[in-house]
């Protein structure tokens, strides 16, 4: 009789361990901010503004660098900087959003650096325009992919 009880207890213990392993394996704690469609739309809008500015500068100054003076584009630079600040602040407000926030900080810091260079040089070369466009195209893609990845972890 004692052996029969021990056998039942062993089976119950094994079953309990198996159930706990299955439950533990199926549980997943996600420490990520929630996805927000409006943030993705804002990223896309800012990306379009950046691309539009650089394409406009590129077309405006063909064969005449005086048409690329900073003052002619200062308002556009400021408008985009305001949008980048807004995007950064939205990301800072969300808990568990460190990576997205850092990517937005990088976007803003780089934008200010590029703006100051254009202002200091009072012009911008075709090469710099193309490099800046490529950089921001890639950066906005990373920022957007980071936001959209939040859908997959929910």
Tab-separated table of C-alpha atoms in Angstrom:
chain	number	residue	atom	x	y	z
A	1	UNK	CA	0.000	0.000	0.000
A	2	UNK	CA	2.864	2.351	0.818
A	3	UNK	CA	4.454	1.709	-2.592
A	4	UNK	CA	1.196	2.513	-4.379
A	5	UNK	CA	0.929	5.923	-2.604
A	6	UNK	CA	4.543	6.749	-3.378
A	7	UNK	CA	3.945	5.915	-6.990
A	8	UNK	CA	0.909	8.253	-7.097
A	9	UNK	CA	2.912	11.004	-5.424
A	10	UNK	CA	5.717	10.598	-7.920
A	11	UNK	CA	3.295	10.820	-10.833
A	12	UNK	CA	1.662	13.919	-9.318
A	13	UNK	CA	5.062	15.563	-8.787
A	14	UNK	CA	6.182	14.791	-12.328
A	15	UNK	CA	2.892	16.078	-13.748
A	16	UNK	CA	3.196	19.250	-11.655
A	17	UNK	CA	6.736	19.856	-12.882
A	18	UNK	CA	5.685	19.306	-16.503
A	19	UNK	CA	2.733	21.689	-16.133
A	20	UNK	CA	4.972	24.326	-14.536
A	21	UNK	CA	7.529	23.990	-17.325
A	22	UNK	CA	4.835	24.369	-19.988
A	23	UNK	CA	3.298	27.363	-18.222
A	24	UNK	CA	6.693	28.982	-17.692
A	25	UNK	CA	7.708	28.419	-21.312
A	26	UNK	CA	4.474	29.925	-22.611
A	27	UNK	CA	4.658	32.994	-20.377
A	28	UNK	CA	6.516	35.970	-21.673
A	29	UNK	CA	6.995	39.286	-19.991
A	30	UNK	CA	7.315	42.124	-22.464
A	31	UNK	CA	8.896	45.303	-21.271
A	32	UNK	CA	8.090	47.489	-24.264
A	33	UNK	CA	5.943	50.577	-24.669
A	34	UNK	CA	2.676	50.113	-26.552
A	35	UNK	CA	2.457	50.706	-30.304
A	36	UNK	CA	0.931	54.015	-31.404
A	37	UNK	CA	-0.224	54.554	-34.970
A	38	UNK	CA	-0.110	58.350	-34.551
A	39	UNK	CA	3.621	58.136	-33.772
A	40	UNK	CA	4.231	56.143	-36.950
A	41	UNK	CA	2.286	58.759	-38.932
A	42	UNK	CA	4.302	61.545	-37.335
A	43	UNK	CA	7.557	59.770	-38.184
A	44	UNK	CA	6.432	59.497	-41.808
A	45	UNK	CA	5.436	63.184	-41.930
A	46	UNK	CA	8.764	64.377	-40.527
A	47	UNK	CA	10.642	62.075	-42.909
A	48	UNK	CA	8.757	63.623	-45.848
A	49	UNK	CA	9.550	67.150	-44.649
A	50	UNK	CA	13.256	66.356	-44.346
A	51	UNK	CA	13.349	64.778	-47.789
A	52	UNK	CA	11.387	67.695	-49.285
A	53	UNK	CA	13.766	70.246	-47.768
A	54	UNK	CA	16.885	68.540	-49.063
A	55	UNK	CA	15.392	67.962	-52.514
A	56	UNK	CA	14.310	71.606	-52.656
A	57	UNK	CA	17.789	72.803	-51.697
A	58	UNK	CA	19.309	70.453	-54.260
A	59	UNK	CA	17.079	71.767	-57.052
A	60	UNK	CA	17.291	75.414	-56.000
A	61	UNK	CA	21.031	75.731	-56.038
A	62	UNK	CA	21.935	74.085	-59.291
A	63	UNK	CA	25.005	75.935	-60.614
A	64	UNK	CA	24.449	78.845	-58.211
A	65	UNK	CA	25.537	78.300	-54.607
A	66	UNK	CA	24.205	81.730	-53.557
A	67	UNK	CA	20.720	80.238	-53.864
A	68	UNK	CA	21.601	77.820	-51.071
A	69	UNK	CA	22.160	80.437	-48.396
A	70	UNK	CA	20.984	79.270	-44.996
A	71	UNK	CA	18.559	82.177	-44.527
A	72	UNK	CA	16.499	80.969	-47.491
A	73	UNK	CA	15.800	77.674	-45.707
A	74	UNK	CA	15.916	78.701	-42.019
A	75	UNK	CA	12.140	78.452	-41.577
A	76	UNK	CA	12.112	74.892	-42.944
A	77	UNK	CA	14.974	73.882	-40.668
A	78	UNK	CA	13.143	75.300	-37.647
A	79	UNK	CA	9.825	73.666	-38.619
A	80	UNK	CA	11.518	70.273	-38.861
A	81	UNK	CA	13.367	70.831	-35.584
A	82	UNK	CA	10.025	71.572	-33.903
A	83	UNK	CA	8.584	68.340	-35.328
A	84	UNK	CA	11.605	66.347	-34.133
A	85	UNK	CA	11.247	67.897	-30.652
A	86	UNK	CA	7.588	66.891	-30.613
A	87	UNK	CA	8.413	63.329	-31.655
A	88	UNK	CA	11.108	63.134	-28.983
A	89	UNK	CA	8.769	64.429	-26.279
A	90	UNK	CA	6.077	61.912	-27.236
A	91	UNK	CA	8.609	59.113	-26.916
A	92	UNK	CA	9.928	60.424	-23.591
A	93	UNK	CA	6.395	60.398	-22.156
A	94	UNK	CA	5.971	56.661	-22.733
A	95	UNK	CA	7.340	54.249	-20.168
A	96	UNK	CA	9.580	51.406	-21.367
A	97	UNK	CA	10.550	53.316	-24.490
A	98	UNK	CA	14.279	53.896	-24.065
A	99	UNK	CA	15.413	52.716	-27.524
A	100	UNK	CA	12.827	54.759	-29.433
A	101	UNK	CA	13.595	57.790	-27.294
A	102	UNK	CA	17.327	57.453	-27.960
A	103	UNK	CA	16.765	57.166	-31.713
A	104	UNK	CA	14.709	60.369	-31.628
A	105	UNK	CA	17.434	62.097	-29.600
A	106	UNK	CA	19.954	61.076	-32.253
A	107	UNK	CA	17.668	62.419	-34.998
A	108	UNK	CA	17.312	65.778	-33.233
A	109	UNK	CA	20.999	66.099	-32.291
A	110	UNK	CA	22.083	65.326	-35.840
A	111	UNK	CA	19.501	67.695	-37.300
A	112	UNK	CA	20.805	70.563	-35.180
A	113	UNK	CA	24.386	69.699	-36.180
A	114	UNK	CA	23.512	69.695	-39.907
A	115	UNK	CA	21.522	72.915	-39.563
A	116	UNK	CA	24.412	74.666	-37.778
A	117	UNK	CA	26.849	73.524	-40.456
A	118	UNK	CA	24.616	74.939	-43.206
A	119	UNK	CA	24.320	78.185	-41.237
A	120	UNK	CA	28.071	78.419	-40.561
A	121	UNK	CA	29.037	77.662	-44.169
A	122	UNK	CA	26.084	79.663	-45.511
A	123	UNK	CA	25.672	76.945	-48.109
A	124	UNK	CA	25.548	73.204	-48.569
A	125	UNK	CA	27.096	70.990	-51.229
A	126	UNK	CA	25.337	68.393	-53.344
A	127	UNK	CA	27.406	65.705	-51.633
A	128	UNK	CA	26.336	66.832	-48.149
A	129	UNK	CA	22.706	66.968	-49.254
A	130	UNK	CA	22.834	63.422	-50.603
A	131	UNK	CA	24.634	62.130	-47.508
A	132	UNK	CA	22.154	63.858	-45.197
A	133	UNK	CA	19.194	62.484	-47.170
A	134	UNK	CA	20.592	58.960	-47.017
A	135	UNK	CA	21.310	59.271	-43.293
A	136	UNK	CA	17.814	60.489	-42.462
A	137	UNK	CA	16.125	57.983	-44.759
A	138	UNK	CA	17.877	55.183	-42.875
A	139	UNK	CA	17.334	56.717	-39.450
A	140	UNK	CA	13.612	57.279	-39.973
A	141	UNK	CA	13.300	53.717	-41.241
A	142	UNK	CA	14.939	52.455	-38.032
A	143	UNK	CA	12.668	54.637	-35.887
A	144	UNK	CA	9.559	53.471	-37.734
A	145	UNK	CA	10.608	49.809	-37.636
A	146	UNK	CA	11.186	50.158	-33.893
A	147	UNK	CA	7.667	51.462	-33.423
A	148	UNK	CA	6.130	48.789	-35.645
A	149	UNK	CA	8.071	46.034	-33.848
A	150	UNK	CA	6.007	46.862	-30.778
A	151	UNK	CA	3.028	45.294	-32.552
A	152	UNK	CA	4.803	41.938	-32.662
A	153	UNK	CA	5.552	41.729	-28.962
A	154	UNK	CA	1.989	42.353	-27.848
